[in-house]
Coordinates of N, CA and C and ligand atoms in Angstrom, one line a residue:
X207 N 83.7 126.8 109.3 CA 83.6 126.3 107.9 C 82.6 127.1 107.1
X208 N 83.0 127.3 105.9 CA 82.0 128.1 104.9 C 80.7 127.3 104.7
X209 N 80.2 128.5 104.4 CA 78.2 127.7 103.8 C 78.7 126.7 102.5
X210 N 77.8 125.5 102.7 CA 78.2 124.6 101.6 C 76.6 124.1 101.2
X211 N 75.9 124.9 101.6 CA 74.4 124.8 100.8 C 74.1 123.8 100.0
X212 N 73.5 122.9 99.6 CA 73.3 122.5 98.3 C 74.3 121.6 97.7
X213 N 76.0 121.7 97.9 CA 76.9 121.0 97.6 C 76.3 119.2 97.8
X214 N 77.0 118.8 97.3 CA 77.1 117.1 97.5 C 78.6 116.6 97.9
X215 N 78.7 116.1 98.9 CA 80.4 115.8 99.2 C 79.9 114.1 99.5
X216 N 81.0 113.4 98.3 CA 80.9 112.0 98.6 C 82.9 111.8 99.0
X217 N 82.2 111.6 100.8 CA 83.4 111.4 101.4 C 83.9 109.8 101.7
X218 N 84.9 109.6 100.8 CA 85.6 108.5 100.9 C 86.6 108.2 102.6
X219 N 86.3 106.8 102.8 CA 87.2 106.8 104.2 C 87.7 105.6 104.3
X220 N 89.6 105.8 104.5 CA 90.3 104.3 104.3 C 90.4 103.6 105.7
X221 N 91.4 102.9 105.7 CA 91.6 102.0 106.5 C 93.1 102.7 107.6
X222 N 92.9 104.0 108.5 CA 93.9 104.3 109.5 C 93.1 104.4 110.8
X223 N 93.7 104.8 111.4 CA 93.8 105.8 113.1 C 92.5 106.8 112.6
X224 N 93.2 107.7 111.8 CA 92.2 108.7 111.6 C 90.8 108.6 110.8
X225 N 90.6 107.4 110.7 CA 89.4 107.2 110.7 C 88.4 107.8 111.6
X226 N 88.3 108.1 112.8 CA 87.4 108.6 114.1 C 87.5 110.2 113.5
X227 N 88.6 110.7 112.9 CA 88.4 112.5 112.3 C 87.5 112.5 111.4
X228 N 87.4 111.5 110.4 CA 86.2 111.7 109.4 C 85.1 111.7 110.3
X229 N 84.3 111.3 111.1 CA 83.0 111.5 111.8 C 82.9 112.9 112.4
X230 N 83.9 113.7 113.1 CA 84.0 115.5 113.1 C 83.8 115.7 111.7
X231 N 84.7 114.9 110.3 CA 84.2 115.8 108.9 C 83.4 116.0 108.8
X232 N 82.5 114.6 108.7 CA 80.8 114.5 108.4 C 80.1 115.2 109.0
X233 N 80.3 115.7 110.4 CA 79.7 116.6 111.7 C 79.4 118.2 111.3
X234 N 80.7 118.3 110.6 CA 81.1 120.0 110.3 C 80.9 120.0 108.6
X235 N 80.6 119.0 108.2 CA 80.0 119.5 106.3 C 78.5 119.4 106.4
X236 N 78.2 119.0 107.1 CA 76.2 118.7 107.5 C 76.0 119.8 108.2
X237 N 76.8 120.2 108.8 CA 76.2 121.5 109.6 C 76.4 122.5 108.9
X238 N 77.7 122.6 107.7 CA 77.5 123.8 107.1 C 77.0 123.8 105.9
X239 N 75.7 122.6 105.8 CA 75.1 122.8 104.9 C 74.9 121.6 103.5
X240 N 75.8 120.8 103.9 CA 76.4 119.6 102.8 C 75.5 118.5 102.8
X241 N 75.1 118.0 101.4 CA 74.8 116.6 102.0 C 75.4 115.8 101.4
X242 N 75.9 115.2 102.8 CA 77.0 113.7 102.5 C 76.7 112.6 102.3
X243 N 77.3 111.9 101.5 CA 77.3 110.6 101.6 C 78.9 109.8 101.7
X244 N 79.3 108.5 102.5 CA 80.3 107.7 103.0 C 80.2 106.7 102.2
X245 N 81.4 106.5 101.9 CA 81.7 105.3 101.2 C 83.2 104.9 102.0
X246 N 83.1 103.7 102.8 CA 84.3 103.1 103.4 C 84.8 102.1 102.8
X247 N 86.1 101.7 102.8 CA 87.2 100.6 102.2 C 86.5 99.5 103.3
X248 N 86.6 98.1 102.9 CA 86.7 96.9 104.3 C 87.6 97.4 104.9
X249 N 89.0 97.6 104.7 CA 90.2 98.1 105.9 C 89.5 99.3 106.8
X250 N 88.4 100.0 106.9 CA 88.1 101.4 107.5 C 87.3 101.0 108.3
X251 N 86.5 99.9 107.8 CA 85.3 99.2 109.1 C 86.0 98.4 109.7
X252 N 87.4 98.4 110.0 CA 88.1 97.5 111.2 C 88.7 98.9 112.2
X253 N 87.7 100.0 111.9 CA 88.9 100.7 112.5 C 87.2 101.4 113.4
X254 N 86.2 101.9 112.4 CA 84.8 102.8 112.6 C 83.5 101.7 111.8
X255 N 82.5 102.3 112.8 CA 81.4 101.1 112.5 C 81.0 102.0 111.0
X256 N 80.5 101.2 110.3 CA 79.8 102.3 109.5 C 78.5 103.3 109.6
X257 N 78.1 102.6 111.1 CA 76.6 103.3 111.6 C 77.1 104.8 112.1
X258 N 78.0 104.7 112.7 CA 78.7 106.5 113.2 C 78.5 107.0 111.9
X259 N 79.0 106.5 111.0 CA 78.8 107.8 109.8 C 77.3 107.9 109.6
X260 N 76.7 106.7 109.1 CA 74.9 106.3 108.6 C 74.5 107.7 109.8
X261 N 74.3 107.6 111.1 CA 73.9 108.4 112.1 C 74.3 110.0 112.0
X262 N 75.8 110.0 111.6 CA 76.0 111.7 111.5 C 75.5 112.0 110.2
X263 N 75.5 111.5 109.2 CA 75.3 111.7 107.5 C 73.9 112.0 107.6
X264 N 73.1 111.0 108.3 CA 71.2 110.6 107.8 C 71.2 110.1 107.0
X265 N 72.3 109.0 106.2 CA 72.1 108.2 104.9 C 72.9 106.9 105.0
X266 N 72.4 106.1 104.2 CA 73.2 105.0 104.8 C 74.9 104.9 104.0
X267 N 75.3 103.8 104.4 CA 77.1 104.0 104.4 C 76.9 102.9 103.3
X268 N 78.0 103.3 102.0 CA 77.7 102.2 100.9 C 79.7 101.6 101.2
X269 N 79.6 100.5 100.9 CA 80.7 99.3 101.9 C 80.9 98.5 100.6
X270 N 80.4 98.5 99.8 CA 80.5 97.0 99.3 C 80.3 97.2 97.5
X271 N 80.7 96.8 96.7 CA 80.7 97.3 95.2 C 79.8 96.3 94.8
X272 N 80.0 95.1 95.3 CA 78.7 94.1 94.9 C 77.7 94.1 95.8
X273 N 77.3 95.3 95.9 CA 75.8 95.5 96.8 C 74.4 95.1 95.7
X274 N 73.6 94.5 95.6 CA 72.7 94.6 94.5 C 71.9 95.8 95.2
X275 N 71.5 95.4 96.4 CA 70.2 96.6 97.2 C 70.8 98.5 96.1
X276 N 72.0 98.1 96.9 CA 72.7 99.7 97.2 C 73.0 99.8 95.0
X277 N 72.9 99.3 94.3 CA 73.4 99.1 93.0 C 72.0 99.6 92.6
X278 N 71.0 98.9 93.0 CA 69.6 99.5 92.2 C 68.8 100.3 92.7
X279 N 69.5 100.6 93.5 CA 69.1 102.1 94.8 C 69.7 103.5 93.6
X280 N 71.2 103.4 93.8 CA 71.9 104.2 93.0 C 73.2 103.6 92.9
X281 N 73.1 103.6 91.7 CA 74.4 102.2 91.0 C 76.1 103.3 91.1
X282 N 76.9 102.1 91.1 CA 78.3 103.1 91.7 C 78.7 104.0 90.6
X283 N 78.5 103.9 89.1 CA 78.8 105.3 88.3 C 77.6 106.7 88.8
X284 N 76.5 106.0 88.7 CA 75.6 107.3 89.7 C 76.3 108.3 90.6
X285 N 76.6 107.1 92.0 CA 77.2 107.7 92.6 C 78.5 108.5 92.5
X286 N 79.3 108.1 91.4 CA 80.2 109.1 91.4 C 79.6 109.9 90.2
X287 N 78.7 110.3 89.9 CA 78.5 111.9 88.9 C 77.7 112.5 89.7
X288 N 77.3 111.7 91.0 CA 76.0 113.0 92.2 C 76.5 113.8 92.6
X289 N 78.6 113.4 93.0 CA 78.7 114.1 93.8 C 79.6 115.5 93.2
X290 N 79.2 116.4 94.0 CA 80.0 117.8 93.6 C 81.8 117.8 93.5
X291 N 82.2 116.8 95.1 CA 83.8 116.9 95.5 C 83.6 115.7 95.7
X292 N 85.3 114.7 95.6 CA 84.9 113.2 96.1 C 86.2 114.0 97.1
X293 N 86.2 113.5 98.6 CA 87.4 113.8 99.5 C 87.8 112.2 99.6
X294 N 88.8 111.9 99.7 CA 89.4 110.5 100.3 C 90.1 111.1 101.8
X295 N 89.2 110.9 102.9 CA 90.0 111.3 104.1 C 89.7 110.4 105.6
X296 N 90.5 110.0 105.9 CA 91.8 109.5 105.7 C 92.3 109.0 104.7
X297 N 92.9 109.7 103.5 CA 93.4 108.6 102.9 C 95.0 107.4 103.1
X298 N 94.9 106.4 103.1 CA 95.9 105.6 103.4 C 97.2 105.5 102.7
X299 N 98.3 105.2 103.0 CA 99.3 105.1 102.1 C 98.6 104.3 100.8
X300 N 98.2 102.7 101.1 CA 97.7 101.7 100.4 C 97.0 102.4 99.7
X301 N 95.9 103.4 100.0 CA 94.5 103.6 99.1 C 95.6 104.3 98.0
X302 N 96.3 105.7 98.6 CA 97.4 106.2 97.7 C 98.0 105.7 96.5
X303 N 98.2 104.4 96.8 CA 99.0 103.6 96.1 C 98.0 102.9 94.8
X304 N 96.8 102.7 95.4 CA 95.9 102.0 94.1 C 95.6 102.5 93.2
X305 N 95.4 104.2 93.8 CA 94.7 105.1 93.1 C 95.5 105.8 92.4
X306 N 96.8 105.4 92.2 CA 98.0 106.0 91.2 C 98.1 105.0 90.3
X307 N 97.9 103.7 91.1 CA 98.1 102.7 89.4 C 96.8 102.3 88.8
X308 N 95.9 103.2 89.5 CA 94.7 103.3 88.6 C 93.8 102.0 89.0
X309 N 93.9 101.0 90.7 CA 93.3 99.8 90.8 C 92.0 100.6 91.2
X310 N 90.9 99.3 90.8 CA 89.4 99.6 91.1 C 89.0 98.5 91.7
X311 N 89.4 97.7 92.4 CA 89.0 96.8 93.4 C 88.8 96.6 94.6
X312 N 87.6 98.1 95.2 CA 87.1 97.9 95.7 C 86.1 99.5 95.3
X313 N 84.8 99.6 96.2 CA 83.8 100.5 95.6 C 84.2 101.9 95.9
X314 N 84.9 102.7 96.8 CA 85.9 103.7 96.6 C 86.6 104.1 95.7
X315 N 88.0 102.6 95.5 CA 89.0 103.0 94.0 C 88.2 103.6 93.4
X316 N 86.7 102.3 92.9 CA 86.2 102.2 91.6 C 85.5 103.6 91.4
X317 N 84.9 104.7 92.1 CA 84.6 105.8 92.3 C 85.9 106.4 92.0
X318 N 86.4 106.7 92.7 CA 87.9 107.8 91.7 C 88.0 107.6 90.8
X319 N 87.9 106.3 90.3 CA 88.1 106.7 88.9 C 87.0 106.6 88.0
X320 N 85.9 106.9 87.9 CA 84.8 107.0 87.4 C 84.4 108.4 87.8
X321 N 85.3 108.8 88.8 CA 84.2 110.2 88.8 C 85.1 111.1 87.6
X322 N 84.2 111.9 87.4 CA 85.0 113.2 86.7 C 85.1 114.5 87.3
X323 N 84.3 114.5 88.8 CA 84.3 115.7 89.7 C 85.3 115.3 90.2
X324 N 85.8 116.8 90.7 CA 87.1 117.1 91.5 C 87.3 116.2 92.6
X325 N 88.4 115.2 92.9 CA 89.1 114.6 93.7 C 90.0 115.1 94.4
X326 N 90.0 115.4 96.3 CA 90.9 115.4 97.0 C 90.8 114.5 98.0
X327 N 92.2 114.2 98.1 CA 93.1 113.3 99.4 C 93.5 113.7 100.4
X328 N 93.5 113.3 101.8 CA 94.1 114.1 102.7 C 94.7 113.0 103.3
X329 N 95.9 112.7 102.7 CA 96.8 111.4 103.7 C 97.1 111.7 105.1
X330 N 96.9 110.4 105.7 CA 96.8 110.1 107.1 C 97.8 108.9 107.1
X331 N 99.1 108.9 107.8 CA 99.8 107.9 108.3 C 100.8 108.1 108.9
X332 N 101.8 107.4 109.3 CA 103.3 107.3 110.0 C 104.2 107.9 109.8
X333 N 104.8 108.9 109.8 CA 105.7 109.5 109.4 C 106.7 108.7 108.5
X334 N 107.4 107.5 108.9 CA 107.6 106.9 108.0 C 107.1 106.5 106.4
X335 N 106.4 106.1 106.8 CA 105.3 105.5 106.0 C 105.0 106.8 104.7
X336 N 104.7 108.0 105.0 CA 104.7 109.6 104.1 C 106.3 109.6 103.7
X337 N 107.1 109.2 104.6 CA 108.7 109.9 104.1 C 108.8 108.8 102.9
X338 N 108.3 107.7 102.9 CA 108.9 106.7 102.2 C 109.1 107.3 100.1
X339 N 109.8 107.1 99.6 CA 109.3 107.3 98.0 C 108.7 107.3 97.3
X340 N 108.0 105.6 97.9 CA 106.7 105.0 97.2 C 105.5 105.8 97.8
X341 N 105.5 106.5 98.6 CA 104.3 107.4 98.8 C 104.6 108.5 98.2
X342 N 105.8 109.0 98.1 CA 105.9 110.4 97.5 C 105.7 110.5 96.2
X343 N 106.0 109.6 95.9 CA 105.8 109.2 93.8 C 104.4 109.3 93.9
X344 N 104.0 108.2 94.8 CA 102.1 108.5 94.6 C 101.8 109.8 94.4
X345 N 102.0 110.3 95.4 CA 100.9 111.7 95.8 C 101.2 112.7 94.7
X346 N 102.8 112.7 93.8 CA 103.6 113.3 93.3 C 102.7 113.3 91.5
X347 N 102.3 111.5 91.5 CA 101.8 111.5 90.2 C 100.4 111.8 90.4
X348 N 99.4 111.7 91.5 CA 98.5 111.9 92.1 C 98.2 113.8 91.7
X349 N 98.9 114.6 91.9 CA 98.3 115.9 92.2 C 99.3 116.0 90.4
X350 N 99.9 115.6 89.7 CA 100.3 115.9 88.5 C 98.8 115.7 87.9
X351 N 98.1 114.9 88.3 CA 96.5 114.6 87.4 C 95.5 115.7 87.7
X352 N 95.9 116.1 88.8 CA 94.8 117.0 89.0 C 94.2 117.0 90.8
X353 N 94.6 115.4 91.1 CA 93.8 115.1 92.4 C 94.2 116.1 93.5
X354 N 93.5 116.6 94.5 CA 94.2 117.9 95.5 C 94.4 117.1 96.1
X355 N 95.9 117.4 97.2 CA 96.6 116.7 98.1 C 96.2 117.8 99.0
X356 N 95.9 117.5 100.4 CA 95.1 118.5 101.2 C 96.0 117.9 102.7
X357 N 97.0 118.5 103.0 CA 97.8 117.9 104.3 C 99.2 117.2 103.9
X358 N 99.5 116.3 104.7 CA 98.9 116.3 106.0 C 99.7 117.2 106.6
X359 N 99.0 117.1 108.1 CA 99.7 117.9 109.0 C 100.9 117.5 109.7
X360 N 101.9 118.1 111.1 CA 102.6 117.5 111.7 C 102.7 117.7 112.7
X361 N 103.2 116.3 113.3 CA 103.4 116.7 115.0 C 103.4 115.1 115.3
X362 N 102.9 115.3 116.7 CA 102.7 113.6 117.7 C 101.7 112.9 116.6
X363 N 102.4 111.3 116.6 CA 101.5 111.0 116.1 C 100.9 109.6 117.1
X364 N 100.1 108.5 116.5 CA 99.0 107.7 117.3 C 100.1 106.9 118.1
X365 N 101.3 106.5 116.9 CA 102.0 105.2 117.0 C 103.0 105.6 118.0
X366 N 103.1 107.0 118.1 CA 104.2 108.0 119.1 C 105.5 108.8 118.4
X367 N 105.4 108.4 117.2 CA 106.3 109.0 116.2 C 106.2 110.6 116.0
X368 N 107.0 111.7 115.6 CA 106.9 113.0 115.5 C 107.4 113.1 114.4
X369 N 106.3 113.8 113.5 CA 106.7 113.9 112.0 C 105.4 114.4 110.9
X370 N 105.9 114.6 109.7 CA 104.6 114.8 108.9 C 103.6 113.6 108.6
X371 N 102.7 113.8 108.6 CA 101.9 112.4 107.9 C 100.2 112.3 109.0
X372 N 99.9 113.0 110.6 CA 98.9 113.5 110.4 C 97.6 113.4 109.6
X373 N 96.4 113.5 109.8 CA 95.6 114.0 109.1 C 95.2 115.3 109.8
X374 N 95.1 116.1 108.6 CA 94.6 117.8 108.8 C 93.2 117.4 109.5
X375 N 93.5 118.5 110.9 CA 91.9 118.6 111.1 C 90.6 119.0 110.7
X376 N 89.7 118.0 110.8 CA 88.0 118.3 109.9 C 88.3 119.9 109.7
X377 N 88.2 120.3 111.0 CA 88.1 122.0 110.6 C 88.6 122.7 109.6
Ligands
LIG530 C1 96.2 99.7 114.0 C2 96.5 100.0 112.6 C3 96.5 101.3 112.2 C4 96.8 101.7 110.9 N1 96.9 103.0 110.6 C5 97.2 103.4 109.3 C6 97.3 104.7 109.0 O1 97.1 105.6 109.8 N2 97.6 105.0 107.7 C7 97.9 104.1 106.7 O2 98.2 104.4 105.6 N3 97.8 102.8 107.0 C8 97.4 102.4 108.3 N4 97.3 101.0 108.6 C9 97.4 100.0 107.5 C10 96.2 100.0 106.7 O3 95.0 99.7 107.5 C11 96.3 98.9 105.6 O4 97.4 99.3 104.7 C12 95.1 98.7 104.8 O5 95.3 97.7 103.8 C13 94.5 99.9 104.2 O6 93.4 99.5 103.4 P1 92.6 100.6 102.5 O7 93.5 101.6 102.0 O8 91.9 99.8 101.5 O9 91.6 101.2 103.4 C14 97.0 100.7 109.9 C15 96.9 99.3 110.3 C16 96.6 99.0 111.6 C17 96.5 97.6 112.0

């Protein structure tokens, strides 16, 4: 991975499987230089504790949009103008889906769309689930705005399916 010196990457992480690849992201953007901060969906902490990230990052993991602590620490428009890139990775079909019809309910959405720095996605799901329309429309009005669609990859997947829909690895 290239030098990322100085950068700020606020890496968003949904509710899949590949949840456990964002902790290699976090691994390989801190080493080359990044300082991260995690912002997880509730669907993502049924999958990864938030402390794995707190521990690879050195910062703590913001969860919750009605945080007061984490609000007058650094309030959630802050947080989206600190950061350089917002990544959503894993992103979920669902998260896909909010973040086209523009929902902010929860402290993630509400970051995409408050940020004005560059937004990339890297869908993670079922081959089905990618083949479907309603995801293709997403990702379809999603990168018409601007947001980078980064993946996915293909092959075996968790559920045993073979097909696109993967998450590209950290690397
Ligand atoms: C075991 C399990 C694995 C799942 N894996 C995925 C996945 O890889 N991709 C996906 O889009 N949804 C997956 N889901 C469904 C999401 O967790 C669900 O749609 C959730 O509402 C996503 O919330 P979020 O987008 O707010 O994080 C999975 C659900 C379960 C129970």
């Amino acid at each position: 991975m290239q030098s990322l010196g100085n950068k700020k990457i606020l890496l968003g992480i949904t509710g899949g499987i590949a949840a456990y690849k964002a902790a290699e992201l976090v691994r390989l953007l801190t080493r080359a230089g990044a300082e991260v901060r995690v912002v997880m969906t509730p669907a993502a902490q049924e999958f990864v504790q938030p402390l794995t990230y707190q521990a690879l990052s050195g910062h703590r993991v913001y969860t919750d949009l009605f945080d007061a602590e984490a609000e007058s620490a650094m309030d959630h428009i802050e947080l989206a103008r600190w950061c350089d890139l917002l990544v959503v990775a894993p992103a979920s079909a669902d998260f896909l889906g909010k973040m086209n019809a523009g929902y902010a309910d929860n402290l993630l959405l509400t970051l995409c769309l408050a940020s004005k720095q560059p937004v990339a996605v890297a869908p993670a799901m079922n081959q089905q689930m990618f083949a479907n329309p309603a995801t293709r429309d997403n990702l379809h009005n999603l990168t018409g705005r601007g947001v980078l669609v980064w993946g996915p990859d293909e092959g075996e997947q968790a559920c045993g399916d073979v097909g696109p829909g993967r998450m590209l690895e950290p690397a």
